[in-house]
Amino acid sequence: MSTTTFEMPAIKAGLLVSGKVIKKGDYGILVDCSEGAFTGLILAKEVKNLERNGENLSIGSELEAEMLGPDVISDEWYYVISISKLKQKDILKMIINQKERDEAFTVIPTEANLGGLLIDMHGIKGFIPLSQLSPVNYPRVEDGNQDAIFDKLINLIGKEFKVRIITIDEDAKRVIFSEREAMKEERDEIMKGLAVGNIYDGTISGLSSYGLFVTIGGCVEGLVHISEITYGHVDNIDKFGNVGDKTKVKVISLDDGKISLSIKKIKEDPWSIIASKFTEGDVIQGEIIRFVPYG
């Protein structure tokens, strides 16, 4: 009669284990590891991050993790294991490969601060600085109000961002991303085709007291000065569009990367129409619209 022997795995840091979720508790989730050899604990903070990233950790779910070691949690000993620790190696390897190939890829911000957007990739920290956001996503606030800037950044959490890697700190597990750099090919292609006098489809990306910011192709931004919005008087920029609105614009100047646009020059000058319809001495009906110091 033969007997089957079971060899107990050496429970030490770095051990790769497979297991099944058996219980959820205040301190995290308990996992039956290595076919009942021992019970591992994934800490609550990690569980929250994993579930936020779409990881299935319901009772009975099978998983792979890395042993961190024994630890005391609320006066009790646990074998602490980590899925994120295991995933970090693959994520870091992928990020390094993307940097070497200079390829863009997609990330999703999980937090924001006044400096930009933060991305948590299973413990590897990513960051998109304000200066590296595309014109469409840049939180343009004219008076520099920090609360308003933060509110705009908060609204970008959970949105997909196409980015390129600027720098990697492997030891600190930190990565700096750039949305602007991810668009460099599109931006260069659009800039090559831009010409004074041409009309383009654009999207309003910002409002200011001195005009409208409009992006062409989502990555090249120009300014429609308040004097180029309409032939009439502009007393309220908000009346002429909101962020995200589509508009046609005409390029009127290209000066060392600075793009000046016009909306009114797409239309016929109403003064030329008036000149063809009326002559000196005609009596016409009019409406008073405002008073100014000079008339």
PDB file of N, CA, C and O in Angstrom, residues 88-127:
ATOM      1  N   GLN A  88       2.900  44.144  -9.268  1.00  0.00           N
ATOM      2  CA  GLN A  88       3.818  45.261  -9.466  1.00  0.00           C
ATOM      3  C   GLN A  88       4.970  44.907 -10.397  1.00  0.00           C
ATOM      4  O   GLN A  88       5.405  45.719 -11.214  1.00  0.00           O
ATOM      5  N   LYS A  89       5.464  43.690 -10.266  1.00  0.00           N
ATOM      6  CA  LYS A  89       6.600  43.276 -11.091  1.00  0.00           C
ATOM      7  C   LYS A  89       6.238  43.291 -12.567  1.00  0.00           C
ATOM      8  O   LYS A  89       7.010  43.778 -13.408  1.00  0.00           O
ATOM      9  N   ASP A  90       5.041  42.768 -12.890  1.00  0.00           N
ATOM     10  CA  ASP A  90       4.601  42.748 -14.288  1.00  0.00           C
ATOM     11  C   ASP A  90       4.322  44.159 -14.785  1.00  0.00           C
ATOM     12  O   ASP A  90       4.646  44.504 -15.928  1.00  0.00           O
ATOM     13  N   ILE A  91       3.702  44.994 -13.925  1.00  0.00           N
ATOM     14  CA  ILE A  91       3.375  46.359 -14.328  1.00  0.00           C
ATOM     15  C   ILE A  91       4.641  47.163 -14.571  1.00  0.00           C
ATOM     16  O   ILE A  91       4.755  47.881 -15.570  1.00  0.00           O
ATOM     17  N   LEU A  92       5.613  47.033 -13.667  1.00  0.00           N
ATOM     18  CA  LEU A  92       6.865  47.770 -13.819  1.00  0.00           C
ATOM     19  C   LEU A  92       7.602  47.328 -15.077  1.00  0.00           C
ATOM     20  O   LEU A  92       8.167  48.164 -15.811  1.00  0.00           O
ATOM     21  N   LYS A  93       7.584  46.043 -15.348  1.00  0.00           N
ATOM     22  CA  LYS A  93       8.221  45.533 -16.559  1.00  0.00           C
ATOM     23  C   LYS A  93       7.540  46.100 -17.801  1.00  0.00           C
ATOM     24  O   LYS A  93       8.197  46.510 -18.768  1.00  0.00           O
ATOM     25  N   MET A  94       6.198  46.152 -17.778  1.00  0.00           N
ATOM     26  CA  MET A  94       5.445  46.699 -18.906  1.00  0.00           C
ATOM     27  C   MET A  94       5.763  48.171 -19.109  1.00  0.00           C
ATOM     28  O   MET A  94       5.964  48.637 -20.235  1.00  0.00           O
ATOM     29  N   ILE A  95       5.833  48.925 -17.998  1.00  0.00           N
ATOM     30  CA  ILE A  95       6.099  50.358 -18.080  1.00  0.00           C
ATOM     31  C   ILE A  95       7.491  50.619 -18.662  1.00  0.00           C
ATOM     32  O   ILE A  95       7.673  51.490 -19.514  1.00  0.00           O
ATOM     33  N   ILE A  96       8.468  49.855 -18.222  1.00  0.00           N
ATOM     34  CA  ILE A  96       9.834  50.013 -18.737  1.00  0.00           C
ATOM     35  C   ILE A  96       9.870  49.720 -20.237  1.00  0.00           C
ATOM     36  O   ILE A  96      10.510  50.435 -21.013  1.00  0.00           O
ATOM     37  N   ASN A  97       9.158  48.677 -20.660  1.00  0.00           N
ATOM     38  CA  ASN A  97       9.104  48.339 -22.082  1.00  0.00           C
ATOM     39  C   ASN A  97       8.431  49.451 -22.893  1.00  0.00           C
ATOM     40  O   ASN A  97       8.886  49.781 -24.001  1.00  0.00           O
ATOM     41  N   GLN A  98       7.361  50.027 -22.331  1.00  0.00           N
ATOM     42  CA  GLN A  98       6.667  51.113 -23.031  1.00  0.00           C
ATOM     43  C   GLN A  98       7.580  52.329 -23.177  1.00  0.00           C
ATOM     44  O   GLN A  98       7.573  53.004 -24.200  1.00  0.00           O
ATOM     45  N   LYS A  99       8.364  52.595 -22.145  1.00  0.00           N
ATOM     46  CA  LYS A  99       9.291  53.733 -22.191  1.00  0.00           C
ATOM     47  C   LYS A  99      10.373  53.495 -23.245  1.00  0.00           C
ATOM     48  O   LYS A  99      10.710  54.397 -24.021  1.00  0.00           O
ATOM     49  N   GLU A 100      10.905  52.293 -23.282  1.00  0.00           N
ATOM     50  CA  GLU A 100      11.957  51.973 -24.249  1.00  0.00           C
ATOM     51  C   GLU A 100      11.440  52.056 -25.682  1.00  0.00           C
ATOM     52  O   GLU A 100      12.163  52.480 -26.588  1.00  0.00           O
ATOM     53  N   ARG A 101      10.177  51.666 -25.887  1.00  0.00           N
ATOM     54  CA  ARG A 101       9.587  51.704 -27.231  1.00  0.00           C
ATOM     55  C   ARG A 101       8.965  53.060 -27.549  1.00  0.00           C
ATOM     56  O   ARG A 101       8.496  53.274 -28.673  1.00  0.00           O
ATOM     57  N   ASP A 102       8.941  53.960 -26.534  1.00  0.00           N
ATOM     58  CA  ASP A 102       8.344  55.297 -26.702  1.00  0.00           C
ATOM     59  C   ASP A 102       6.907  55.183 -27.204  1.00  0.00           C
ATOM     60  O   ASP A 102       6.483  55.913 -28.108  1.00  0.00           O
ATOM     61  N   GLU A 103       6.151  54.283 -26.592  1.00  0.00           N
ATOM     62  CA  GLU A 103       4.765  54.063 -26.993  1.00  0.00           C
ATOM     63  C   GLU A 103       3.805  54.678 -25.973  1.00  0.00           C
ATOM     64  O   GLU A 103       4.083  54.724 -24.774  1.00  0.00           O
ATOM     65  N   ALA A 104       2.662  55.115 -26.469  1.00  0.00           N
ATOM     66  CA  ALA A 104       1.613  55.658 -25.605  1.00  0.00           C
ATOM     67  C   ALA A 104       0.703  54.526 -25.150  1.00  0.00           C
ATOM     68  O   ALA A 104       0.552  53.510 -25.836  1.00  0.00           O
ATOM     69  N   PHE A 105       0.121  54.695 -23.985  1.00  0.00           N
ATOM     70  CA  PHE A 105      -0.860  53.729 -23.487  1.00  0.00           C
ATOM     71  C   PHE A 105      -1.848  54.452 -22.578  1.00  0.00           C
ATOM     72  O   PHE A 105      -1.753  55.671 -22.373  1.00  0.00           O
ATOM     73  N   THR A 106      -2.824  53.723 -22.057  1.00  0.00           N
ATOM     74  CA  THR A 106      -3.936  54.333 -21.324  1.00  0.00           C
ATOM     75  C   THR A 106      -3.816  54.114 -19.823  1.00  0.00           C
ATOM     76  O   THR A 106      -3.501  53.014 -19.376  1.00  0.00           O
ATOM     77  N   VAL A 107      -4.056  55.191 -19.059  1.00  0.00           N
ATOM     78  CA  VAL A 107      -4.131  55.093 -17.603  1.00  0.00           C
ATOM     79  C   VAL A 107      -5.408  55.791 -17.140  1.00  0.00           C
ATOM     80  O   VAL A 107      -6.007  56.579 -17.879  1.00  0.00           O
ATOM     81  N   ILE A 108      -5.807  55.489 -15.901  1.00  0.00           N
ATOM     82  CA  ILE A 108      -7.012  56.098 -15.331  1.00  0.00           C
ATOM     83  C   ILE A 108      -6.664  56.693 -13.971  1.00  0.00           C
ATOM     84  O   ILE A 108      -6.278  55.967 -13.054  1.00  0.00           O
ATOM     85  N   PRO A 109      -6.766  58.021 -13.817  1.00  0.00           N
ATOM     86  CA  PRO A 109      -6.456  58.654 -12.526  1.00  0.00           C
ATOM     87  C   PRO A 109      -7.398  58.167 -11.417  1.00  0.00           C
ATOM     88  O   PRO A 109      -8.590  57.968 -11.645  1.00  0.00           O
ATOM     89  N   THR A 110      -6.828  57.982 -10.228  1.00  0.00           N
ATOM     90  CA  THR A 110      -7.610  57.548  -9.074  1.00  0.00           C
ATOM     91  C   THR A 110      -7.730  58.640  -8.017  1.00  0.00           C
ATOM     92  O   THR A 110      -8.591  58.573  -7.155  1.00  0.00           O
ATOM     93  N   GLU A 111      -6.840  59.647  -8.099  1.00  0.00           N
ATOM     94  CA  GLU A 111      -6.867  60.757  -7.146  1.00  0.00           C
ATOM     95  C   GLU A 111      -6.386  62.023  -7.846  1.00  0.00           C
ATOM     96  O   GLU A 111      -5.896  61.976  -8.970  1.00  0.00           O
ATOM     97  N   ALA A 112      -6.516  63.158  -7.135  1.00  0.00           N
ATOM     98  CA  ALA A 112      -6.032  64.428  -7.670  1.00  0.00           C
ATOM     99  C   ALA A 112      -5.480  65.279  -6.540  1.00  0.00           C
ATOM    100  O   ALA A 112      -5.903  65.158  -5.388  1.00  0.00           O
ATOM    101  N   ASN A 113      -4.500  66.108  -6.867  1.00  0.00           N
ATOM    102  CA  ASN A 113      -4.072  67.163  -5.957  1.00  0.00           C
ATOM    103  C   ASN A 113      -3.832  68.410  -6.800  1.00  0.00           C
ATOM    104  O   ASN A 113      -4.016  68.390  -8.021  1.00  0.00           O
ATOM    105  N   LEU A 114      -3.431  69.504  -6.174  1.00  0.00           N
ATOM    106  CA  LEU A 114      -3.289  70.752  -6.912  1.00  0.00           C
ATOM    107  C   LEU A 114      -2.173  70.713  -7.952  1.00  0.00           C
ATOM    108  O   LEU A 114      -2.104  71.571  -8.832  1.00  0.00           O
ATOM    109  N   GLY A 115      -1.311  69.699  -7.852  1.00  0.00           N
ATOM    110  CA  GLY A 115      -0.223  69.580  -8.818  1.00  0.00           C
ATOM    111  C   GLY A 115      -0.585  68.791 -10.048  1.00  0.00           C
ATOM    112  O   GLY A 115       0.099  68.870 -11.073  1.00  0.00           O
ATOM    113  N   GLY A 116      -1.671  67.993  -9.977  1.00  0.00           N
ATOM    114  CA  GLY A 116      -2.040  67.174 -11.119  1.00  0.00           C
ATOM    115  C   GLY A 116      -2.869  65.972 -10.730  1.00  0.00           C
ATOM    116  O   GLY A 116      -3.570  65.971  -9.714  1.00  0.00           O
ATOM    117  N   LEU A 117      -2.755  64.907 -11.517  1.00  0.00           N
ATOM    118  CA  LEU A 117      -3.562  63.691 -11.342  1.00  0.00           C
ATOM    119  C   LEU A 117      -2.680  62.517 -10.935  1.00  0.00           C
ATOM    120  O   LEU A 117      -1.567  62.358 -11.439  1.00  0.00           O
ATOM    121  N   LEU A 118      -3.191  61.692 -10.011  1.00  0.00           N
ATOM    122  CA  LEU A 118      -2.445  60.541  -9.510  1.00  0.00           C
ATOM    123  C   LEU A 118      -3.077  59.248 -10.002  1.00  0.00           C
ATOM    124  O   LEU A 118      -4.303  59.137 -10.079  1.00  0.00           O
ATOM    125  N   ILE A 119      -2.215  58.286 -10.318  1.00  0.00           N
ATOM    126  CA  ILE A 119      -2.650  56.967 -10.786  1.00  0.00           C
ATOM    127  C   ILE A 119      -2.021  55.908  -9.901  1.00  0.00           C
ATOM    128  O   ILE A 119      -0.810  55.899  -9.702  1.00  0.00           O
ATOM    129  N   ASP A 120      -2.848  55.023  -9.345  1.00  0.00           N
ATOM    130  CA  ASP A 120      -2.347  53.921  -8.515  1.00  0.00           C
ATOM    131  C   ASP A 120      -2.429  52.632  -9.324  1.00  0.00           C
ATOM    132  O   ASP A 120      -3.522  52.154  -9.643  1.00  0.00           O
ATOM    133  N   MET A 121      -1.275  52.068  -9.669  1.00  0.00           N
ATOM    134  CA  MET A 121      -1.216  50.829 -10.439  1.00  0.00           C
ATOM    135  C   MET A 121      -0.718  49.712  -9.529  1.00  0.00           C
ATOM    136  O   MET A 121       0.442  49.326  -9.578  1.00  0.00           O
ATOM    137  N   HIS A 122      -1.633  49.264  -8.654  1.00  0.00           N
ATOM    138  CA  HIS A 122      -1.305  48.211  -7.688  1.00  0.00           C
ATOM    139  C   HIS A 122      -0.071  48.565  -6.853  1.00  0.00           C
ATOM    140  O   HIS A 122       0.810  47.742  -6.634  1.00  0.00           O
ATOM    141  N   GLY A 123      -0.028  49.813  -6.389  1.00  0.00           N
ATOM    142  CA  GLY A 123       1.063  50.252  -5.524  1.00  0.00           C
ATOM    143  C   GLY A 123       2.157  51.019  -6.234  1.00  0.00           C
ATOM    144  O   GLY A 123       2.953  51.701  -5.595  1.00  0.00           O
ATOM    145  N   ILE A 124       2.213  50.922  -7.552  1.00  0.00           N
ATOM    146  CA  ILE A 124       3.133  51.753  -8.327  1.00  0.00           C
ATOM    147  C   ILE A 124       2.420  53.076  -8.583  1.00  0.00           C
ATOM    148  O   ILE A 124       1.323  53.100  -9.127  1.00  0.00           O
ATOM    149  N   LYS A 125       3.050  54.164  -8.166  1.00  0.00           N
ATOM    150  CA  LYS A 125       2.405  55.463  -8.214  1.00  0.00           C
ATOM    151  C   LYS A 125       2.736  56.200  -9.511  1.00  0.00           C
ATOM    152  O   LYS A 125       3.905  56.407  -9.839  1.00  0.00           O
ATOM    153  N   GLY A 126       1.688  56.596 -10.225  1.00  0.00           N
ATOM    154  CA  GLY A 126       1.854  57.397 -11.427  1.00  0.00           C
ATOM    155  C   GLY A 126       1.354  58.811 -11.192  1.00  0.00           C
ATOM    156  O   GLY A 126       0.521  59.049 -10.306  1.00  0.00           O
ATOM    157  N   PHE A 127       1.858  59.753 -11.970  1.00  0.00           N
ATOM    158  CA  PHE A 127       1.471  61.150 -11.785  1.00  0.00           C
ATOM    159  C   PHE A 127       1.479  61.873 -13.125  1.00  0.00           C
ATOM    160  O   PHE A 127       2.421  61.738 -13.911  1.00  0.00           O
TER     161      PHE A 127
END
